Structure formats: structure tokens, C-alpha cells
Amino acid sequence: MTHQAAPVNAKFWTPGVVVLAILMAAGAAAIAARFIGGIGYVSNLTTARPWGLWVGVDVASGVALAAGGFTTAFLAHIIGRHYYESVVRPALLTAMLGYTFVVLGLMVDIGRSWAIWKPMIYWNPTSVLFEVAMCVMFYLNILYLEFLPIVVERFKGRVNLPGPLAALNSPVEGLLGIADAILPKIMWFFIIAGVVLSCMHQSSLGSLMLIAPTKLHPLWYTPMLPLLFLTSAIAVGYPMVVFEATLATTSLNLDSEMKVLTPLTRITIFLLGLYLALKVGDMVVRGTYVYLFDFTAQTNSFLVEMLFGVIVPWLMLLSPVVRRSRRALFVACTLIVGGVLVNRLNVFVVGYRPPISEANYFPAIGEILVTVGFIATLMFLYRFLVTYLPVLNKPEQEVSA
Amino acid sequence: MGLNRRDFFKYVTVAGAAVAGSGQSAQAWQSRAPSDPVGSLVDLTRCIGCRKCEEACNRVNDLPAPDQSFEDYTVLNRKRRPDERAYTVINRYTSGMIDERDQLVPTFVKLQCMHCQDPACVSACIAAALTKKENGTVHYDVTKCIGCRYCMVACPFEIPAYEYHNPITPKVMKCTFCYERVQSQNKLPGCAEICPVEAITFGRRSDLLKVAHDRIKSNPGRYVDHVYGEREVGGTSWMYLSAVPFEKLGFNTLPEQPIPRLSETIQHSLFSYMWSPIVLFGMIGGVMWASKDKSDRVENGKKGGAS
């Protein structure tokens, strides 16, 4: 199969990239402060509020918004919709970077970063977090493996290491050759395993909070949380692809991929609709709609999440005009992405209220800098990798059908 | 090109089968509580708020010196929580009860880890650093801890504290129930040993429950008819007797169901013998194989997840 992905031919140090570099430096300073003064030095985390912005955004939202990786892999490689091939590589790159930063975020958030390997030895099968950690670990490695063919494609037959490293040219070339020979034969296993692992930990991320029935607001606390997390992750997969593809093609002056994105979001109507139905059904069955108009910070946040994150974009997507308009589709998909982000923040931060100490929490500037720095680094690496590796589609060419 | 009706039906069937299957292997949740643990009974009608227990706890556990001395009773003017420097604290409540000279009668409440029978923290701990010992102690082993603080999220009593200002080797800090003293040295926990008014009774949990109910029965009107910790979250090793309703003393009302029950039931039904991932793998593999047959002649999977 011929494909059209190619390194992007554009200047790297644009003003946007410089801004990213500045944000990265600020984040690096905050991370240095965390490892010198401790978590308490840069964050507002307390005994009553042990999880905050880092878990809510870097970990929980990071995992959810990386769902484009396994949802596009399912579409293109498992049910064989090769029409969508052109978005698989960027989605895979986003997922790979997303999960990498989930782990980096965890390294900052956990107190003993150097001990992160210990759950591999000391198993606790009753722990939902243990299962999530194992899945994320395996899946991250699968993502690297799935990305490897892109690296092989770029460098096979062209390995030219600088200076004294040149002696390694032929061994590296040999490794790439072996990878190129073996990977296509075994990749089916890892593609399926990637989807299975994703379903497991996307849902289990929701199970995490089931251990805190007295703390999580009843609008979110439901035995259905794992199912809601899974369906919302699957539903946000394609909108995340649209979000990311629109940003990339705009900022890099590439061809718009509307021919692929428009049909992709038709599937989202069903997926997001299913999530909406489950969410509303759960609310009706448990009778939690009585809290809807309490107008506290928590219930308002729920209304924002549902209204602007699910209902409005779902109604927008119903219209073919919206699905065909690049701008309107981008708005709808951004709302869905934002809705999932707000949902994860609500479940892990806003909706979490310890009843005894009633402690409030708002992220400290240090926490915000770390999170912003990580997001900036992720975008920087995305920009860097699409510049040097064949990820995005070459301009001026038809997408394959 | 979207999904056609036939495909859609296929996937819904697959999804339905997965959901239906998840119910089949559900098994009844089993408590792993030790059968005859030790515990402590705190009689709040006896406690005089002398803070001797705080002092003893600090000493036997080698905790850092407090900012204010243990003889300084002005600390009782505000509500405190156990933290990374104090495993136990006393708070003073005035419930409106007055004595014969019209003075408000204070009630002092000792707080520490409750050592639950089915502890949420033990169920949650990612690396089994927290365990429920056979003698009832909820024990923390720092050598396994990674500092994820999921135990603190899980604890319904908001007890575990964290050394947030230690950058590299912070620990979770909570009452140890003086495990070494009790197990190896045959001593009482520091707080129970020192209490000058026998407000803390240490013993077998089953015996303590008898004592508690006897006290309620033989002193009509002195206690509310509730042993806090007997049934809360499936039972705790630390239990309380009080003259004042517990909700007026900062105790939260908790379900009788052990906290880990729901999440453990879900995890167990889905992942025992890894049946659901294996089934899902098989189903997706089947779909992949079937789609490959009828789809175009492109080699599926060639160039990995990326072509």
C-alpha cells in the first residue's frame, strides 16, 4: 500500500513554537521546585484533598483524550475501514505522546517517583489503581511498538549517525531491517491488545472513584462510572482526531482533511448519543436530578459539563451543514473534547468533597505551571516529530479511498 | 463512508454479548476481616481532654516535637485533624449540655485511624503497602509505598496524612495501633496505657462490644444507644461510646456496607481469571479476521498501526 504521509516541510521555530518553549521552561522550573521542596512546596494538596489538578488533567484527562489512538486503530485496522488511514498516524502519535505524559505527570504527582516500579513486584489485585497502572504500562509500550514502523520507514536505508557514532550505522541499520521484517507479522496481536487494554483501563479509571462513596457528589457517583468513562472515552476519540487534525493542518498549512473528518463524526453522533443516553438514564434511575438546580459550584459544573460538553455539540453534529463546515465541526469537536476534560476534572476534583474536613481546593500556581508545561512539551514534541517523521499527510494529494 | 446497518448490528451484538457475559461470573463479595481482632473502646463520657494520649503517641512513635506543648490546652480552641506530625488529636465539643452549676459540659473526642475491619485504604493501595494484619491493625509498610495517595482518597475517615514537604522519601502517616508494642512486646498502645481516666479500653473487639453494650444497659440515660464503629463501614477496631449524639461531635454518618465492596465486586466480576480481556481479545480478533476477508486487498496491519 502506498501512503501519503510525509515529514512536514515547514519552518520549525515559528513564534508559536517559541511560546511553547517558554511555557516548557516555566513548567521545568516548577518541577524542579517540586523535587527540591516537595509536593507541598508547589501544590495546594492536603490530607483531605490528596488528588488535584495533576491527577484530574495530566492523568485522567490525558488518558481519556488519548482515546483517538485505539478508536482509530479499531476503525482502520480491525474493521478494515482503510478510508480513514490518513488520520491513524496522527492519532497514534497523539496517543503515544498523551500516554507518555500521563506517566511523566504521575512521576511528578506520586511522592516517591523513584519507586514507581514497585507495583510490578508487590501486586494488589483488589486495587483498581493497580489494574489501571498495569494496563497503562503495557499499553504505553504497545503504542511505542505501533509507532516504530513510522521510524523504520523514515530511517531504513538512510541511517547516518554523526561523528564517532558513524561506526554504529550498520548495526542500527540491521536492527531497523529486523524490525521491518518482523513487525508487520506480529502487529495484529498488538493492535488487538491495544484495544483490549484501552477498554480495560479507560473503564477502570471510572472505577477508581467508587472507593469514595461518601466523598464524590451523587451526580457523578454511580456504579455505572466505569461504563460512563469507557463510553465517553470512545466517544471523544474521533472528535479529538478532528480537533488535532484541524489544528495541525491549519498551523502547518496542510490540506484540510474534511473528506475524512466529516464521515468520522457521523459515527460520533451515535457514540456521543449513547453516552448522553447512559448519563441521563443513570440520573433518572438514581433520582439524582434533584441536585441539578442546587446552583452550587459542583452542580453548576455538572450542568456545564452536560450542556456544553455533550448536549450542544451532539445537537450540532446532527446537522449535516455543521459536519461539512470545517469551522463549525471544529467548534463542535472542541466542545466535546472540553466536555470530557470537564467531566474528568469534575469526577476527580470538583465533585470530590470530603465530608469531615470539608476542605476546599484550588490548584496552586506551581501545579498549573507543571500541567501547562507538560501540555506545551507535548505540543512541542508533536510539532517536532511531524517535522521529521512521516506522520501527517503530504499536501496536494488525494486521500486514499 | 460510514458504518452500514449490518455492521452496526454486528457491533451492537458484540457489545451486548460483552455486557451480558460480565454478569455471569459475578460472585458474592467476601469480607476478608480477621475473625478475632483487637480493638479499643473510647468512652467519651470519661475523657477529660488532658492530651496525655497525644503526648504518649508522640513519644512511642518518635514523632517530631509539636509546635505547642502538650500541656497547652489552647489548642483545643480550634478543631484539629490528625496530620503527618500527630497520629492522634483531641478535639473539644460543646453540645449545649450543662451541668448542675449551669456550666457548659465539654465533650472531648479522640481521633486516630479507626483500623477498619474491611479497610478501604488496604483495598485501594496500588502496591499492597497497606495491609490488614491478623490482629486487626491496618499496617503501613513504607518500603512498598509509591506515594500515590489513593489510600487518602479512599479513607472514609480522612485519616492518612502525607509528608508533603519531603521531596524524595515522603511517607503516609497514620496511627500504627502500636503494632510492634502490641505484637512483640505485649504492651498496650501508648495512648491506652497512659490514659489516666481509663477512657480508652484495649482488648478483643468482641469483648469490647460486650463491655460497650453493658455500659449502655447498666447506665440508663448516660449514653446514646449507639456504639460508633460497631457497624460503620462494616465495623472498625476503634469504637466509641458517647452521651451526645455522634453527629454533633464531628463523626460522619456512614453506611454499614464495607467501602471496598462495590469496586471489588466490579473488578472481580470483570477480571477474575482475566476472562473479559480474553473474551474481548477473541471477539476483536474474530472481527478483524472477518473484516480482512471482505475488505480491500490491502494487507491489514502492514506497516503496523500506522500505514
XYZ file of N, CA, C and O in Angstrom, chain A residues 221-384:
656
model
N -21.283 10.042 41.382
C -21.023 8.730 41.977
C -22.112 7.740 41.579
O -23.237 7.798 42.053
N -21.779 6.818 40.726
C -22.725 5.798 40.299
C -21.939 4.524 39.990
O -20.803 4.608 39.510
N -22.530 3.358 40.263
C -21.849 2.114 39.891
C -21.572 2.038 38.396
O -20.770 1.237 37.937
N -22.233 2.933 37.627
C -22.020 2.964 36.173
C -20.765 3.738 35.779
O -20.444 3.801 34.583
N -20.098 4.342 36.739
C -18.940 5.186 36.389
C -17.978 4.522 35.400
O -17.552 5.159 34.433
N -17.621 3.238 35.598
C -16.706 2.630 34.618
C -17.291 2.612 33.205
O -16.579 2.906 32.235
N -18.575 2.305 33.086
C -19.194 2.277 31.761
C -19.249 3.683 31.161
O -18.993 3.883 29.965
N -19.552 4.665 32.012
C -19.604 6.046 31.521
C -18.224 6.518 31.074
O -18.096 7.213 30.056
N -17.193 6.131 31.817
C -15.837 6.517 31.420
C -15.463 5.857 30.098
O -14.847 6.474 29.239
N -15.838 4.596 29.928
C -15.499 3.890 28.696
C -16.226 4.506 27.506
O -15.606 4.817 26.478
N -17.538 4.723 27.650
C -18.289 5.259 26.503
C -17.844 6.682 26.185
O -17.746 7.050 25.016
N -17.545 7.484 27.219
C -17.117 8.854 26.910
C -15.736 8.848 26.256
O -15.468 9.669 25.376
N -14.867 7.913 26.673
C -13.542 7.845 26.043
C -13.679 7.439 24.583
O -13.029 8.018 23.699
N -14.545 6.457 24.306
C -14.734 6.034 22.915
C -15.357 7.173 22.112
O -14.972 7.434 20.975
N -16.309 7.885 22.745
C -16.991 8.964 22.029
C -16.054 10.126 21.730
O -16.198 10.804 20.718
N -15.078 10.372 22.611
C -14.214 11.535 22.403
C -13.075 11.211 21.437
O -12.378 12.119 20.970
N -12.897 9.947 21.101
C -11.784 9.556 20.237
C -11.758 10.307 18.916
O -10.769 10.979 18.592
N -12.854 10.227 18.149
C -12.865 10.870 16.831
C -12.919 12.396 16.922
O -12.216 13.070 16.159
N -13.722 12.961 17.837
C -13.642 14.429 17.986
C -12.231 14.910 18.317
O -11.799 15.966 17.839
N -11.499 14.133 19.085
C -10.118 14.518 19.394
C -9.279 14.498 18.120
O -8.413 15.355 17.921
N -9.543 13.511 17.243
C -8.832 13.452 15.965
C -9.146 14.696 15.135
O -8.249 15.315 14.543
N -10.427 15.095 15.110
C -10.818 16.291 14.353
C -10.126 17.525 14.931
O -9.554 18.344 14.208
N -10.180 17.630 16.273
C -9.574 18.759 16.972
C -8.100 18.889 16.592
O -7.627 19.949 16.174
N -7.415 17.767 16.702
C -5.975 17.755 16.490
C -5.641 17.951 14.998
O -4.745 18.713 14.645
N -6.407 17.295 14.123
C -6.136 17.413 12.687
C -6.396 18.833 12.207
O -5.642 19.369 11.393
N -7.455 19.462 12.723
C -7.762 20.825 12.291
C -6.671 21.784 12.743
O -6.211 22.638 11.975
N -6.242 21.634 13.991
C -5.162 22.494 14.488
C -3.892 22.288 13.672
O -3.241 23.253 13.252
N -3.553 21.007 13.420
C -2.302 20.721 12.715
C -2.356 21.220 11.277
O -1.420 21.881 10.804
N -3.445 20.926 10.570
C -3.497 21.331 9.158
C -3.552 22.846 9.037
O -3.013 23.408 8.088
N -4.169 23.524 10.009
C -4.213 24.981 9.951
C -2.837 25.571 10.212
O -2.337 26.382 9.432
N -2.203 25.130 11.305
C -0.952 25.792 11.667
C 0.187 25.379 10.739
O 1.174 26.095 10.627
N 0.076 24.239 10.076
C 1.157 23.803 9.184
C 0.800 23.987 7.712
O 1.527 23.542 6.833
N -0.356 24.674 7.459
C -0.786 24.939 6.090
C -0.897 23.679 5.246
O -0.429 23.615 4.117
N -1.479 22.629 5.821
C -1.684 21.401 5.068
C -3.104 21.377 4.528
O -3.949 22.196 4.902
N -3.359 20.411 3.662
C -4.711 20.273 3.126
C -5.682 19.900 4.239
O -5.364 19.095 5.105
N -6.843 20.505 4.189
C -7.869 20.137 5.145
C -8.303 18.698 4.888
O -8.316 18.225 3.758
N -8.609 17.980 5.931
C -8.950 16.562 5.768
C -10.436 16.313 5.946
O -10.852 15.254 6.400
N -11.235 17.299 5.556
C -12.673 17.218 5.797
C -13.309 15.974 5.183
O -14.277 15.447 5.697
N -12.731 15.500 4.078
C -13.314 14.327 3.413
C -13.314 13.112 4.333
O -14.134 12.212 4.202
N -12.364 13.097 5.233
C -12.286 12.000 6.196
C -13.019 12.365 7.482
O -13.714 11.543 8.076
N -12.862 13.622 7.889
C -13.385 14.023 9.187
C -14.911 14.053 9.212
O -15.524 13.697 10.224
N -15.521 14.469 8.128
C -16.976 14.564 8.110
C -17.645 13.203 8.358
O -18.482 13.082 9.256
N -17.268 12.152 7.605
C -17.883 10.851 7.902
C -17.489 10.311 9.280
O -18.280 9.611 9.929
N -16.286 10.666 9.723
C -15.831 10.198 11.031
C -16.776 10.687 12.126
O -17.135 9.943 13.050
N -17.202 11.945 12.008
C -18.041 12.497 13.071
C -19.492 12.021 12.956
O -20.262 12.212 13.880
N -19.836 11.388 11.830
C -21.167 10.763 11.783
C -21.237 9.619 12.788
O -22.265 9.376 13.402
N -20.129 8.918 12.944
C -20.086 7.842 13.934
C -20.226 8.428 15.336
O -20.853 7.844 16.218
N -19.649 9.624 15.508
C -19.683 10.259 16.831
C -21.111 10.559 17.275
O -21.405 10.539 18.469
N -21.985 10.857 16.311
C -23.386 11.117 16.682
C -23.926 9.940 17.483
O -24.540 10.109 18.535
N -23.650 8.740 16.985
C -24.136 7.562 17.703
C -23.409 7.390 19.035
O -24.038 7.186 20.077
N -22.079 7.493 19.031
C -21.295 7.229 20.248
C -21.605 8.243 21.343
O -21.822 7.889 22.500
N -21.639 9.516 20.958
C -21.914 10.549 21.955
C -23.372 10.463 22.416
O -23.677 10.675 23.592
N -24.248 10.095 21.473
C -25.653 9.915 21.832
C -25.823 8.789 22.838
O -26.611 8.898 23.793
N -25.073 7.714 22.645
C -25.123 6.594 23.583
C -24.670 7.045 24.975
O -25.303 6.744 25.990
N -23.586 7.805 25.002
C -23.078 8.315 26.278
C -24.117 9.212 26.946
O -24.402 9.078 28.140
N -24.708 10.095 26.148
C -25.733 11.004 26.688
C -26.900 10.207 27.262
O -27.387 10.491 28.361
N -27.324 9.185 26.522
C -28.453 8.369 26.982
C -28.116 7.656 28.290
O -28.924 7.631 29.229
N -26.915 7.086 28.363
C -26.495 6.401 29.595
C -26.450 7.375 30.763
O -26.902 7.081 31.872
N -25.912 8.543 30.506
C -25.730 9.540 31.560
C -27.097 10.028 32.069
O -27.310 10.116 33.284
N -27.993 10.324 31.135
C -29.319 10.800 31.539
C -30.102 9.658 32.196
O -30.744 9.834 33.236
N -30.012 8.475 31.604
C -30.708 7.326 32.171
C -30.254 7.046 33.596
O -31.076 6.810 34.493
N -28.965 7.118 33.811
C -28.410 6.892 35.148
C -28.950 7.928 36.136
O -29.314 7.611 37.263
N -29.031 9.167 35.662
C -29.522 10.247 36.520
C -30.986 10.017 36.885
O -31.396 10.212 38.036
N -31.762 9.568 35.919
C -33.184 9.343 36.157
C -33.374 8.150 37.095
O -34.124 8.222 38.075
N -32.666 7.058 36.832
C -32.837 5.854 37.646
C -32.442 6.112 39.092
O -33.118 5.689 40.021
N -31.349 6.833 39.304
C -30.908 7.077 40.668
C -31.574 8.299 41.291
O -31.362 8.596 42.462
N -32.351 9.020 40.493
C -33.070 10.171 41.026
C -32.182 11.341 41.394
O -32.552 12.194 42.200
N -30.982 11.409 40.793
C -30.057 12.468 41.199
C -30.383 13.804 40.537
O -29.728 14.802 40.842
N -31.408 13.825 39.650
C -31.768 15.106 39.042
C -32.233 16.112 40.092
O -32.277 17.303 39.830
N -32.554 15.631 41.302
C -32.968 16.576 42.348
C -31.851 17.558 42.700
O -32.105 18.631 43.219
N -30.600 17.174 42.417
C -29.479 18.067 42.752
C -29.210 19.083 41.647
O -28.450 20.018 41.844
N -29.805 18.855 40.450
C -29.390 19.602 39.262
C -29.372 21.107 39.480
O -28.476 21.792 39.027
N -30.400 21.603 40.177
C -30.506 23.055 40.279
C -30.250 23.552 41.696
O -30.887 24.468 42.179
N -29.288 22.914 42.359
C -28.821 23.400 43.664
C -27.988 24.664 43.505
O -27.808 25.429 44.439
N -27.453 24.850 42.316
C -26.615 26.007 41.997
C -25.437 26.166 42.947
O -25.094 27.262 43.364
N -24.831 25.062 43.321
C -23.537 25.137 43.988
C -22.466 25.037 42.907
O -22.776 24.743 41.744
N -21.213 25.258 43.304
C -20.126 25.170 42.329
C -20.130 23.793 41.678
O -19.909 23.656 40.467
N -20.406 22.762 42.496
C -20.375 21.406 41.960
C -21.481 21.171 40.947
O -21.233 20.685 39.843
N -22.718 21.505 41.317
C -23.827 21.206 40.411
C -23.749 22.083 39.165
O -24.101 21.646 38.071
N -23.273 23.323 39.311
C -23.084 24.168 38.124
C -22.089 23.535 37.172
O -22.263 23.556 35.958
N -21.040 22.958 37.762
C -20.020 22.335 36.940
C -20.600 21.133 36.191
O -20.219 20.855 35.053
N -21.536 20.433 36.837
C -22.196 19.316 36.166
C -23.025 19.824 34.990
O -23.013 19.240 33.900
N -23.748 20.932 35.214
C -24.573 21.486 34.141
C -23.709 21.909 32.959
O -24.044 21.635 31.803
N -22.582 22.559 33.248
C -21.679 22.985 32.170
C -21.203 21.760 31.396
O -21.224 21.732 30.161
N -20.779 20.743 32.152
C -20.268 19.518 31.532
C -21.300 18.915 30.578
O -20.981 18.563 29.441
N -22.535 18.804 31.041
C -23.556 18.134 30.239
C -24.046 19.012 29.093
O -24.225 18.552 27.973
N -24.272 20.295 29.415
C -24.875 21.182 28.427
C -23.894 21.496 27.297
O -24.155 21.232 26.129
N -22.728 22.035 27.669
C -21.791 22.495 26.641
C -20.833 21.388 26.190
O -20.248 21.471 25.127
N -20.696 20.362 27.006
C -19.762 19.308 26.641
C -20.415 18.146 25.918
O -19.734 17.372 25.251
N -21.741 17.988 26.062
C -22.393 16.843 25.440
C -23.591 17.274 24.588
O -23.629 17.020 23.381
N -24.567 17.945 25.206
C -25.839 18.183 24.508
C -25.667 19.128 23.318
O -26.062 18.805 22.188
N -25.036 20.291 23.551
C -24.882 21.262 22.453
C -24.083 20.668 21.281
O -24.545 20.704 20.136
N -22.894 20.092 21.540
C -22.156 19.548 20.386
C -22.881 18.377 19.719
O -22.771 18.200 18.495
N -23.639 17.596 20.500
C -24.376 16.490 19.888
C -25.431 17.026 18.932
O -25.566 16.546 17.808
N -26.166 18.068 19.379
C -27.173 18.668 18.505
C -26.506 19.279 17.277
O -27.017 19.176 16.159
N -25.339 19.883 17.470
C -24.627 20.464 16.329
C -24.277 19.390 15.298
O -24.482 19.572 14.097
N -23.759 18.259 15.808
C -23.318 17.207 14.883
C -24.474 16.606 14.097
O -24.269 16.059 13.008
N -25.689 16.697 14.648
C -26.841 16.144 13.932
C -27.027 16.832 12.586
O -27.581 16.250 11.655
N -26.560 18.086 12.491
C -26.774 18.841 11.258
C -25.666 18.557 10.252
O -24.486 18.750 10.537
N -26.033 18.115 9.041
C -25.023 17.861 8.005
C -24.250 19.130 7.650
O -23.077 19.064 7.273
N -24.897 20.284 7.791
C -24.215 21.544 7.484
C -23.014 21.720 8.409
O -21.918 22.083 7.982
N -23.231 21.420 9.695
C -22.145 21.538 10.665
C -21.040 20.552 10.320
O -19.854 20.882 10.333
N -21.438 19.328 9.973
C -20.417 18.304 9.731
C -19.588 18.624 8.499
O -18.454 18.175 8.376
N -20.154 19.401 7.581
C -19.398 19.718 6.368
C -18.607 21.013 6.497
O -17.726 21.272 5.698
N -18.939 21.825 7.512
C -18.220 23.083 7.696
C -17.012 22.853 8.597
O -17.137 22.372 9.714
N -15.865 23.209 8.079
C -14.631 22.969 8.828
C -14.673 23.681 10.179
O -14.370 23.108 11.214
N -15.099 24.954 10.140
C -15.100 25.747 11.359
C -16.122 25.214 12.365
O -15.806 25.019 13.540
N -17.339 24.951 11.897
C -18.395 24.502 12.820
C -18.054 23.134 13.397
O -18.291 22.867 14.583
N -17.485 22.272 12.562
C -17.121 20.944 13.044
C -16.034 21.051 14.118
O -16.056 20.347 15.133
N -15.104 21.984 13.884
C -14.044 22.187 14.863
C -14.623 22.671 16.196
O -14.246 22.188 17.265
N -15.586 23.583 16.112
C -16.224 24.083 17.340
C -16.917 22.932 18.074
O -16.731 22.732 19.280
N -17.696 22.133 17.340
C -18.423 21.027 17.970
C -17.452 20.048 18.628
O -17.654 19.623 19.774
N -16.407 19.705 17.907
C -15.460 18.720 18.445
C -14.673 19.282 19.625
O -14.373 18.566 20.582
N -14.356 20.582 19.563
C -13.670 21.200 20.695
C -14.562 21.155 21.933
O -14.087 20.912 23.049
N -15.855 21.390 21.729
C -16.783 21.316 22.865
C -16.799 19.905 23.461
O -16.819 19.731 24.681
N -16.782 18.888 22.604
C -16.802 17.505 23.113
C -15.522 17.210 23.887
O -15.556 16.651 24.988
N -14.390 17.617 23.308
C -13.104 17.411 23.992
C -13.118 18.137 25.339
O -12.764 17.570 26.380
N -13.578 19.387 25.322
C -13.666 20.151 26.569
C -14.624 19.497 27.554
O -14.376 19.482 28.756
N -15.712 18.924 27.033
C -16.692 18.271 27.902
C -16.104 17.084 28.633
O -16.358 16.890 29.827
N -15.309 16.294 27.922
C -14.678 15.146 28.581
C -13.640 15.621 29.596
O -13.535 15.093 30.701
N -12.907 16.668 29.239
C -11.936 17.246 30.176
C -12.644 17.712 31.449
O -12.214 17.402 32.571
N -13.760 18.445 31.282
C -14.503 18.935 32.449
C -15.065 17.756 33.246
O -15.049 17.756 34.478
N -15.538 16.713 32.537
C -16.058 15.539 33.246
C -14.993 14.905 34.121
O -15.229 14.570 35.285
N -13.809 14.702 33.582
C -12.752 14.073 34.376
C -12.364 14.972 35.556
O -12.146 14.504 36.663
N -12.292 16.285 35.283
C -11.993 17.214 36.376
C -13.087 17.175 37.434
O -12.815 17.220 38.630
N -14.337 17.078 36.989
C -15.451 17.026 37.941
C -15.376 15.784 38.811
O -15.575 15.844 40.014
N -15.106 14.637 38.191
C -15.085 13.395 38.958
C -13.920 13.379 39.940
O -14.073 12.961 41.088
N -12.767 13.872 39.522
C -11.591 13.731 40.382
C -11.334 14.951 41.272
O -10.652 14.834 42.282
N -11.861 16.111 40.894
C -11.522 17.309 41.668
C -12.775 18.051 42.155
O -13.013 18.161 43.356
N -13.592 18.536 41.213
C -14.703 19.417 41.595
C -15.766 18.658 42.401
O -16.247 19.135 43.428
N -16.107 17.470 41.942
C -17.159 16.705 42.606
C -16.697 16.026 43.884
O -17.497 15.433 44.601
N -15.417 16.101 44.168
C -14.830 15.419 45.321
C -14.844 16.365 46.509
O -14.186 17.411 46.494
N -15.616 16.024 47.530
C -15.683 16.901 48.699
C -15.682 16.051 49.955
O -16.657 15.362 50.254
N -14.568 16.048 50.708
C -14.502 15.230 51.914
C -15.458 15.766 52.976
O -15.375 16.942 53.335
N -16.390 14.945 53.467
C -17.456 15.456 54.335
C -16.987 15.862 55.724
O -17.650 16.668 56.369
N -15.878 15.318 56.225
C -15.474 15.655 57.595
C -14.735 16.989 57.614
O -15.135 17.922 58.292
N -13.662 17.076 56.839
C -12.897 18.325 56.898
C -13.449 19.380 55.950
O -13.089 20.548 56.068
N -14.325 18.976 55.023
C -14.940 19.914 54.077
C -13.915 20.825 53.432
O -14.184 21.990 53.154
N -12.728 20.276 53.201
C -11.646 21.098 52.678
C -11.916 21.499 51.236
O -12.371 20.697 50.431
N -11.634 22.744 50.933
C -11.707 23.213 49.561
C -10.325 23.123 48.936
O -9.318 23.026 49.621
N -10.313 23.163 47.608
C -9.046 23.061 46.905
C -9.126 23.885 45.641
O -10.120 23.853 44.927
N -8.077 24.628 45.410
C -7.899 25.251 44.110
C -6.425 25.099 43.776
O -5.586 25.277 44.641
N -6.108 24.708 42.543
C -4.699 24.431 42.246
C -3.806 25.636 42.495
O -4.190 26.774 42.214
N -2.608 25.361 43.009
C -1.625 26.414 43.214
C -0.984 26.766 41.879
O -1.059 25.995 40.915
N -0.331 27.907 41.821
C 0.317 28.342 40.583
C 1.353 27.307 40.132
O 1.502 27.029 38.940
N 2.023 26.667 41.109
C 3.020 25.652 40.779
C 2.395 24.460 40.067
O 2.952 23.937 39.100
N 1.211 24.037 40.551
C 0.532 22.917 39.894
C 0.138 23.282 38.469
O 0.281 22.487 37.539
N -0.382 24.509 38.317
C -0.819 24.947 36.988
C 0.381 25.006 36.038
O 0.299 24.552 34.894
N 1.513 25.519 36.538
C 2.702 25.622 35.685
C 3.179 24.248 35.229
O 3.562 24.060 34.078
N 3.149 23.264 36.143
C 3.581 21.914 35.776
C 2.680 21.371 34.674
O 3.152 20.864 33.642
N 1.366 21.508 34.878
C 0.422 20.972 33.894
C 0.552 21.688 32.550
O 0.629 21.049 31.496
N 0.606 23.009 32.592
C 0.751 23.777 31.343
C 2.077 23.425 30.662
O 2.141 23.248 29.444
N 3.120 23.283 31.470
C 4.419 22.935 30.914
C 4.394 21.591 30.205
O 4.960 21.431 29.125
N 3.702 20.623 30.814
C 3.598 19.301 30.190
C 2.823 19.377 28.871
O 3.216 18.772 27.875
N 1.712 20.121 28.888
C 0.916 20.220 27.657
C 1.738 20.897 26.563
O 1.740 20.473 25.399
N 2.484 21.947 26.946
C 3.327 22.645 25.971
C 4.400 21.707 25.419
O 4.676 21.698 24.216
N 4.987 20.885 26.304
C 6.026 19.952 25.847
C 5.438 18.932 24.884
O 6.053 18.567 23.880
N 4.215 18.484 25.208
C 3.553 17.519 24.330
C 3.350 18.124 22.934
O 3.662 17.493 21.922
N 2.867 19.364 22.906
C 2.635 20.001 21.613
C 3.957 20.233 20.877
O 4.043 20.063 19.657
N 4.985 20.606 21.643
C 6.313 20.832 21.060
C 6.827 19.551 20.408
O 7.304 19.549 19.271
N 6.707 18.428 21.132
C 7.188 17.156 20.597
C 6.368 16.723 19.385
O 6.902 16.159 18.422
N 5.059 16.977 19.422
C 4.207 16.665 18.268
C 4.731 17.419 17.042
O 4.960 16.838 15.980
N 4.943 18.716 17.247
C 5.436 19.569 16.165
C 6.787 19.063 15.661
O 7.038 19.006 14.459
N 7.640 18.681 16.606
C 8.979 18.204 16.254
C 8.894 16.895 15.459
O 9.517 16.739 14.413
